[in-house]
CSV table of C-alpha atoms and ligand atoms in Angstrom, one decimal:
chain,number,residue,atom,x,y,z
E,133,MET,CA,0.0,0.0,0.0
E,134,ILE,CA,2.9,2.3,0.1
E,135,TYR,CA,2.2,3.8,-3.3
E,136,HIS,CA,-1.3,4.9,-2.2
E,137,ARG,CA,0.4,7.4,0.1
E,138,ARG,CA,-1.7,10.5,-0.1
E,139,PRO,CA,0.0,13.5,-1.9
E,140,SER,CA,0.7,16.3,0.5
E,141,TRP,CA,-0.9,18.9,-1.7
E,142,ILE,CA,-4.4,17.5,-1.6
E,143,MET,CA,-6.6,18.5,1.3
E,144,LYS,CA,-7.5,15.6,3.6
E,145,GLU,CA,-10.4,13.8,1.9
E,146,ASN,CA,-12.4,13.7,5.1
E,147,THR,CA,-12.6,17.5,5.0
E,148,VAL,CA,-14.5,17.4,1.7
E,149,THR,CA,-16.3,14.1,2.0
E,150,ASP,CA,-18.6,12.7,4.6
E,151,GLU,CA,-16.9,10.1,6.7
E,152,ALA,CA,-18.9,7.0,5.4
E,153,VAL,CA,-17.8,7.7,1.8
E,154,PHE,CA,-14.3,8.4,2.9
E,155,LEU,CA,-14.0,5.1,4.8
E,156,ASN,CA,-15.6,3.3,1.9
E,157,ARG,CA,-13.0,4.7,-0.4
E,158,ARG,CA,-10.2,3.5,1.8
E,159,GLN,CA,-11.6,0.0,1.6
E,160,ILE,CA,-11.8,0.2,-2.2
E,161,MET,CA,-8.2,1.3,-2.4
E,162,ALA,CA,-7.1,-1.6,-0.1
E,163,GLY,CA,-8.7,-4.0,-2.4
E,164,MET,CA,-7.0,-2.6,-5.5
E,165,GLY,CA,-3.6,-2.2,-4.0
E,166,ALA,CA,-1.9,-5.6,-4.3
E,167,GLY,CA,-2.5,-6.3,-7.9
E,168,ALA,CA,-1.6,-2.9,-9.1
E,169,GLY,CA,1.6,-2.9,-7.0
E,170,LEU,CA,2.8,-6.1,-8.6
E,171,ALA,CA,2.0,-4.9,-12.0
E,172,LEU,CA,4.4,-2.1,-11.5
E,173,LEU,CA,7.3,-4.5,-11.6
E,174,GLY,CA,6.6,-5.2,-15.2
E,175,THR,CA,8.1,-3.3,-18.1
E,176,GLY,CA,6.4,-1.3,-20.8
E,177,ALA,CA,5.6,2.0,-19.2
E,178,GLY,CA,4.3,3.5,-22.4
E,179,ALA,CA,3.8,3.2,-26.2
E,180,ALA,CA,6.9,2.7,-28.1
E,181,MET,CA,7.4,4.7,-31.4
E,182,THR,CA,6.3,2.5,-34.3
E,183,PRO,CA,7.2,3.0,-37.9
E,184,GLU,CA,3.7,4.2,-38.7
E,185,SER,CA,4.0,6.8,-35.8
E,186,PRO,CA,3.3,10.3,-37.0
E,187,PHE,CA,6.6,11.3,-35.4
E,188,SER,CA,8.9,9.3,-37.6
E,189,PRO,CA,11.0,11.3,-38.5
E,190,ARG,CA,11.0,13.3,-35.3
E,191,PRO,CA,9.6,16.8,-35.8
E,192,GLY,CA,12.0,19.7,-35.8
E,193,LEU,CA,12.9,21.4,-32.6
E,194,ASN,CA,11.5,24.9,-32.4
E,195,GLY,CA,14.7,27.0,-31.7
E,196,ALA,CA,12.7,29.5,-29.6
E,197,PHE,CA,11.9,26.8,-27.1
E,198,ALA,CA,15.1,24.7,-27.3
E,199,ASN,CA,16.6,25.7,-24.0
E,200,ALA,CA,14.7,25.3,-20.8
E,201,GLY,CA,17.6,26.5,-18.7
E,202,ARG,CA,18.0,23.0,-17.2
E,203,ALA,CA,18.8,19.6,-18.6
E,204,VAL,CA,15.9,17.4,-19.8
E,205,THR,CA,14.7,15.0,-17.1
E,206,ALA,CA,15.2,11.4,-18.0
E,207,GLU,CA,12.2,9.7,-19.5
E,208,SER,CA,12.7,6.8,-17.2
E,209,ILE,CA,11.9,9.2,-14.3
E,210,THR,CA,9.1,11.3,-15.8
E,211,SER,CA,7.2,8.3,-17.2
E,212,LYS,CA,7.1,6.6,-13.8
E,213,TYR,CA,6.1,9.6,-11.7
E,214,ASN,CA,2.8,11.0,-12.8
E,215,ASN,CA,-0.4,12.7,-11.6
E,216,PHE,CA,-3.3,11.2,-13.4
E,217,TYR,CA,-6.0,10.8,-10.8
E,218,GLU,CA,-8.4,9.0,-13.2
E,219,PHE,CA,-6.1,6.0,-12.6
E,220,GLY,CA,-5.4,6.5,-8.9
E,221,SER,CA,-4.0,9.0,-6.5
E,222,SER,CA,-0.5,7.7,-6.3
E,223,LYS,CA,2.3,8.8,-8.6
E,224,ARG,CA,2.8,5.2,-9.9
E,225,ILE,CA,-0.1,4.9,-12.2
E,226,SER,CA,1.9,4.2,-15.4
E,227,LYS,CA,0.9,0.5,-15.6
E,228,GLU,CA,-2.8,1.2,-14.7
E,229,ALA,CA,-2.9,4.0,-17.4
E,230,GLN,CA,-2.1,1.4,-20.1
E,231,LYS,CA,-5.8,0.4,-19.9
E,232,LEU,CA,-6.7,3.6,-21.8
E,233,ASN,CA,-7.5,2.8,-25.4
E,234,THR,CA,-6.4,5.8,-27.5
E,235,ASP,CA,-7.3,4.2,-30.9
E,236,ASP,CA,-9.7,6.2,-33.1
E,237,TRP,CA,-9.7,9.0,-30.6
E,238,VAL,CA,-12.1,11.8,-31.5
E,239,ILE,CA,-12.3,15.3,-30.1
E,240,GLU,CA,-15.5,17.3,-30.0
E,241,VAL,CA,-15.2,21.0,-30.6
E,242,GLY,CA,-18.2,23.2,-29.7
E,243,GLY,CA,-19.8,25.8,-27.5
E,244,MET,CA,-19.4,29.4,-28.8
E,245,VAL,CA,-18.0,28.5,-32.2
E,246,ASN,CA,-19.2,29.2,-35.7
E,247,LYS,CA,-19.7,25.5,-36.5
E,248,PRO,CA,-19.2,22.7,-34.0
E,249,PHE,CA,-17.3,19.7,-35.3
E,250,ARG,CA,-15.6,16.4,-34.4
E,251,ILE,CA,-12.1,15.5,-35.5
E,252,GLY,CA,-9.8,12.6,-35.1
E,253,ILE,CA,-6.3,13.0,-33.9
E,254,GLU,CA,-4.7,12.1,-37.2
E,255,ASP,CA,-6.8,14.6,-39.1
E,256,LEU,CA,-6.1,17.3,-36.5
E,257,LEU,CA,-2.4,16.8,-36.9
E,258,LYS,CA,-2.7,17.0,-40.6
E,259,LYS,CA,-4.1,20.5,-40.1
E,260,THR,CA,-1.8,21.7,-37.4
E,261,GLY,CA,1.5,20.0,-38.1
E,262,THR,CA,3.9,19.2,-35.2
E,263,GLU,CA,7.1,20.6,-33.7
E,264,GLU,CA,9.2,19.8,-30.7
E,265,ARG,CA,9.6,22.2,-27.7
E,266,ILE,CA,11.6,21.7,-24.5
E,267,TYR,CA,9.5,23.0,-21.5
E,268,ARG,CA,9.8,23.3,-17.8
E,269,HIS,CA,7.0,21.9,-15.7
E,270,ARG,CA,6.3,22.9,-12.2
E,271,CYS,CA,3.7,21.0,-10.2
E,272,VAL,CA,1.9,22.9,-7.4
E,273,GLU,CA,3.3,20.1,-5.1
E,274,ALA,CA,6.7,21.7,-5.6
E,275,TRP,CA,8.4,19.1,-7.8
E,276,SER,CA,9.5,19.9,-11.3
E,277,MET,CA,10.8,18.4,-14.5
E,278,VAL,CA,11.9,19.3,-18.0
E,279,VAL,CA,10.4,17.5,-21.0
E,280,PRO,CA,10.8,17.6,-24.7
E,281,TRP,CA,7.2,17.7,-25.9
E,282,ILE,CA,5.9,17.2,-29.4
E,283,GLY,CA,2.8,19.1,-30.4
E,284,PHE,CA,1.4,22.3,-31.9
E,285,PRO,CA,0.5,25.7,-30.6
E,286,MET,CA,-2.9,26.0,-28.9
E,287,ARG,CA,-3.5,29.0,-31.1
E,288,LYS,CA,-3.8,26.7,-34.1
E,289,LEU,CA,-6.7,24.9,-32.3
E,290,VAL,CA,-8.4,28.2,-31.6
E,291,ASP,CA,-8.0,29.2,-35.2
E,292,LEU,CA,-9.5,25.9,-36.4
E,293,ALA,CA,-12.4,26.2,-34.0
E,294,GLN,CA,-13.3,29.8,-35.0
E,295,PRO,CA,-14.9,30.9,-31.7
E,296,THR,CA,-17.6,33.6,-32.0
E,297,SER,CA,-16.8,37.2,-31.0
E,298,GLY,CA,-18.4,36.8,-27.5
E,299,ALA,CA,-16.2,33.8,-26.5
E,300,LYS,CA,-13.7,34.6,-23.8
E,301,TYR,CA,-12.5,31.2,-22.5
E,302,ILE,CA,-11.4,27.9,-23.9
E,303,VAL,CA,-12.3,24.8,-21.8
E,304,PHE,CA,-10.9,21.3,-22.1
E,305,GLU,CA,-12.4,18.1,-20.8
E,306,THR,CA,-10.8,14.7,-20.2
E,307,PHE,CA,-12.5,11.4,-21.2
E,308,MET,CA,-15.0,9.8,-18.8
E,309,ASP,CA,-15.0,6.0,-18.6
E,310,THR,CA,-15.4,4.3,-15.3
E,311,LYS,CA,-14.6,0.9,-16.8
E,312,VAL,CA,-11.2,2.0,-17.8
E,313,ALA,CA,-10.4,4.6,-15.2
E,314,LYS,CA,-11.5,3.1,-11.9
E,315,GLU,CA,-11.0,6.3,-9.8
E,316,GLN,CA,-13.7,7.9,-11.9
E,317,LYS,CA,-16.1,5.8,-9.8
E,318,ALA,CA,-15.2,8.0,-6.8
E,319,SER,CA,-18.1,10.3,-6.6
E,320,TRP,CA,-16.4,12.8,-4.3
E,321,TYR,CA,-14.3,14.0,-7.3
E,322,PRO,CA,-16.0,16.3,-9.8
E,323,TRP,CA,-15.3,14.1,-12.9
E,324,PRO,CA,-14.6,14.6,-15.7
E,325,TYR,CA,-11.3,16.5,-15.2
E,326,ARG,CA,-11.8,20.0,-16.7
E,327,GLU,CA,-9.5,23.0,-17.2
E,328,GLY,CA,-9.8,26.3,-18.9
E,329,TYR,CA,-7.9,29.4,-19.8
E,330,THR,CA,-8.7,32.9,-21.2
E,331,LEU,CA,-8.5,33.1,-25.0
E,332,ALA,CA,-5.6,35.5,-24.6
E,333,GLU,CA,-3.7,32.8,-22.6
E,334,ALA,CA,-4.7,30.1,-25.2
E,335,GLN,CA,-3.3,32.3,-28.0
E,336,ASN,CA,0.0,33.0,-26.2
E,337,ASP,CA,3.0,31.6,-28.0
E,338,LEU,CA,3.8,29.3,-25.1
E,339,ALA,CA,0.4,27.5,-24.9
E,340,PHE,CA,1.0,24.1,-26.3
E,341,MET,CA,-1.1,21.1,-27.3
E,342,VAL,CA,0.9,17.9,-26.8
E,343,VAL,CA,0.7,14.6,-28.7
E,344,GLY,CA,4.2,13.3,-28.0
E,345,ALA,CA,7.3,13.4,-25.8
E,346,TYR,CA,10.9,12.2,-26.1
E,347,GLY,CA,10.4,11.7,-29.8
E,348,LYS,CA,7.6,9.2,-29.4
E,349,VAL,CA,3.8,9.1,-29.3
E,350,LEU,CA,2.7,10.4,-25.9
E,351,HIS,CA,2.9,7.7,-23.2
E,352,LYS,CA,-0.6,7.0,-21.9
E,353,GLN,CA,0.4,8.1,-18.4
E,354,PHE,CA,1.4,11.5,-19.8
E,355,GLY,CA,-2.2,12.0,-21.0
E,356,ALA,CA,-2.3,10.4,-24.5
E,357,PRO,CA,-3.3,11.1,-27.1
E,358,LEU,CA,-3.7,14.8,-26.6
E,359,ARG,CA,-3.0,17.0,-23.5
E,360,VAL,CA,-2.2,20.6,-22.8
E,361,HIS,CA,1.1,22.1,-21.5
E,362,MET,CA,1.0,25.6,-20.1
E,363,PRO,CA,4.6,25.9,-18.8
E,364,TRP,CA,4.0,29.1,-16.8
E,365,LYS,CA,1.2,27.7,-14.8
E,366,TYR,CA,1.2,25.0,-12.0
E,367,GLY,CA,1.0,21.5,-13.5
E,368,PHE,CA,-2.7,20.9,-12.6
E,369,LYS,CA,-3.7,23.3,-15.3
E,370,SER,CA,-2.1,21.1,-18.0
E,371,ILE,CA,-5.1,18.7,-18.6
E,372,LYS,CA,-4.6,15.2,-20.0
E,373,SER,CA,-6.4,12.9,-22.5
E,374,ILE,CA,-8.7,15.5,-23.9
E,375,VAL,CA,-12.0,14.5,-25.6
E,376,LYS,CA,-13.8,17.9,-25.6
E,377,VAL,CA,-12.9,21.5,-26.4
E,378,SER,CA,-15.4,24.2,-25.9
E,379,PHE,CA,-15.6,28.0,-25.9
E,380,THR,CA,-17.6,30.1,-23.5
E,381,ASN,CA,-18.1,33.6,-22.1
E,382,LYS,CA,-18.2,32.3,-18.5
E,383,ARG,CA,-15.1,31.7,-16.5
E,384,PRO,CA,-14.9,27.9,-16.1
E,385,LYS,CA,-14.1,26.1,-12.9
E,386,GLY,CA,-11.4,23.5,-13.1
E,387,PHE,CA,-11.4,20.1,-11.4
E,388,TRP,CA,-9.2,21.1,-8.4
E,389,GLU,CA,-10.8,24.5,-8.2
E,390,SER,CA,-14.2,22.9,-7.8
E,391,LEU,CA,-12.9,20.8,-5.0
E,392,GLN,CA,-11.0,23.5,-3.1
E,393,ASN,CA,-11.0,26.9,-4.6
E,394,LYS,CA,-8.9,28.4,-1.8
E,395,GLU,CA,-6.0,26.1,-2.8
E,396,TYR,CA,-6.2,25.7,-6.6
E,397,GLY,CA,-7.2,28.9,-8.3
E,398,PHE,CA,-8.2,29.7,-11.8
E,399,TRP,CA,-5.0,31.5,-12.8
E,400,ALA,CA,-2.5,29.3,-11.0
E,401,ASN,CA,0.5,31.1,-12.4
E,402,VAL,CA,3.8,29.9,-10.9
E,403,ASN,CA,4.7,32.5,-8.3
E,404,PRO,CA,7.5,31.9,-5.7
E,405,GLU,CA,6.2,34.8,-3.6
E,406,TYR,CA,2.7,33.6,-3.3
E,407,ASP,CA,2.5,30.5,-1.1
E,408,HIS,CA,0.0,27.8,-1.3
E,409,PRO,CA,-2.1,28.1,1.9
E,410,ARG,CA,-0.3,25.0,3.3
E,411,TRP,CA,3.3,25.3,2.1
E,412,SER,CA,5.8,27.6,0.5
E,413,GLN,CA,6.2,27.9,-3.2
E,414,ALA,CA,9.6,29.6,-3.0
E,415,THR,CA,11.6,26.5,-4.1
E,416,GLU,CA,11.1,23.2,-5.9
E,417,LYS,CA,12.7,19.8,-6.2
E,418,PRO,CA,13.6,18.7,-9.7
E,419,LEU,CA,12.7,15.1,-10.1
E,420,ASP,CA,16.3,14.2,-11.0
E,421,SER,CA,18.0,16.0,-8.1
E,422,ASP,CA,18.2,15.9,-4.3
E,423,GLU,CA,18.7,19.6,-4.1
E,424,ARG,CA,15.9,22.1,-4.0
E,425,VAL,CA,16.3,25.1,-6.4
E,426,PRO,CA,14.6,28.5,-6.4
E,427,THR,CA,11.2,28.7,-8.2
E,428,LEU,CA,11.0,31.4,-10.8
E,429,LEU,CA,8.1,33.8,-11.4
E,430,TYR,CA,5.9,32.3,-14.2
E,431,ASN,CA,8.2,29.3,-14.0
E,432,GLY,CA,10.9,31.3,-15.8
E,433,TYR,CA,8.6,32.5,-18.7
E,434,ALA,CA,7.9,36.0,-17.5
E,435,GLU,CA,9.2,37.6,-20.7
E,436,GLN,CA,6.6,35.7,-22.7
E,437,VAL,CA,3.6,35.9,-20.4
E,438,ALA,CA,3.9,38.8,-17.9
E,439,GLY,CA,2.0,41.1,-20.3
E,440,LEU,CA,-1.1,38.9,-20.1
E,441,TYR,CA,-1.4,39.9,-16.4
E,442,ALA,CA,-0.5,43.5,-16.6
E,443,GLY,CA,-2.4,45.4,-13.9
E,444,ASN,CA,-2.8,42.4,-11.7
E,445,ASP,CA,-0.6,42.2,-8.6
E,446,GLN,CA,1.8,39.3,-8.9
E,447,GLY,CA,0.3,37.3,-6.0
E,448,ARG,CA,-3.3,36.9,-5.2
E,449,ILE,CA,-4.9,37.9,-8.5
E,450,ASN,CA,-2.6,35.6,-10.4
E,451,TRP,CA,-3.7,32.7,-8.3
E,452,PHE,CA,-7.4,33.2,-8.0
U,652,MTE,N1,-5.1,15.8,-16.2
U,652,MTE,C1,-6.0,14.8,-15.8
U,652,MTE,N2,-7.0,14.5,-16.7
U,652,MTE,N3,-6.0,14.2,-14.6
U,652,MTE,C2,-5.0,14.5,-13.7
U,652,MTE,O1,-5.0,14.0,-12.6
U,652,MTE,N4,-3.1,15.9,-13.1
U,652,MTE,C3,-2.5,17.3,-13.3
U,652,MTE,C4,-2.1,17.4,-14.8
U,652,MTE,N5,-3.2,17.0,-15.7
U,652,MTE,C5,-4.1,15.5,-14.0
U,652,MTE,C6,-4.1,16.1,-15.3
U,652,MTE,C7,-1.3,17.5,-12.5
U,652,MTE,S1,-1.7,17.8,-10.8
U,652,MTE,C8,-0.1,17.5,-13.0
U,652,MTE,S2,1.2,18.0,-12.0
U,652,MTE,C9,0.2,17.1,-14.4
U,652,MTE,O2,-1.0,16.7,-15.1
U,652,MTE,C10,1.2,15.9,-14.3
U,652,MTE,O3,1.6,15.6,-15.6
U,652,MTE,P1,2.7,14.4,-15.8
U,652,MTE,O4,2.1,13.2,-15.1
U,652,MTE,O5,2.8,14.2,-17.2
U,652,MTE,O6,3.9,14.8,-15.1
């Protein structure tokens, strides 16, 4: 059961759930633990690149995003240490996540758009193309990593969707399938996982839709086949395994914000001077190091994104 250790950044579940449900959940977890633990000993953390992979040859590295200021974190580390609550609340969900079937994945685009549509991943990539970018990632839990992602700018998705003039936000939703993702049976979580951004954020150069990493098709545990990476925001904003994209004029509430809005705000911009209510955000621990390092404002991307928040103070407003 060691790997069911509760992450420190989540509020204690008995503060959001009534005790009977809370206890029941513990029993469910106890039942699941042994098998999943053994499975971790196996190999095959993710999908290997196949000849028919859309990333053979590997897409070109975008020179503007080639240097993240730190070395890339080894894939052997990042692919075994994940947050993907649909598959469990431990970091070691890589084996469990292989249950996700990403074949024939279709994304629904709707809400305030000129014409709603559905599109398969392959067709989407034909329209957007792909490139590689090396990005820092800073989790709100204060661990961090550097990953070479493959994907396309979120702006291209916005252009394709053609939001109407009244649309102000883009909202993404993760798949919902309790047969595949057992934790989605847990009714105390507001499934499906949802995250949103202002259209200005979505159209910033850094906002990235991700379909691959380390030159390969995205590992399932990374959020295959399509996820977001917003490198200047805390990691919980970077939603995985997206099935739905919509546009709205109402500020959306994310998954964690719905659970605990005092701890997981809408903006969630990385800010070393604005602490989480229960711990400091001044430093972070890279996954490949024993030493903590200083956390940078906007995770080091102030030059690209500070303009988005001009007029806000750099603390509270950027968090909530
Ligand atoms: N997306 C979904 N659908 N479910 C999740 O549990 N966790 C978030 C984010 N996106 C999460 C998610 C959090 S808290 C983090 S830090 C990152 O995914 C982790 O991404 P990684 O596992 O690729 O490191």
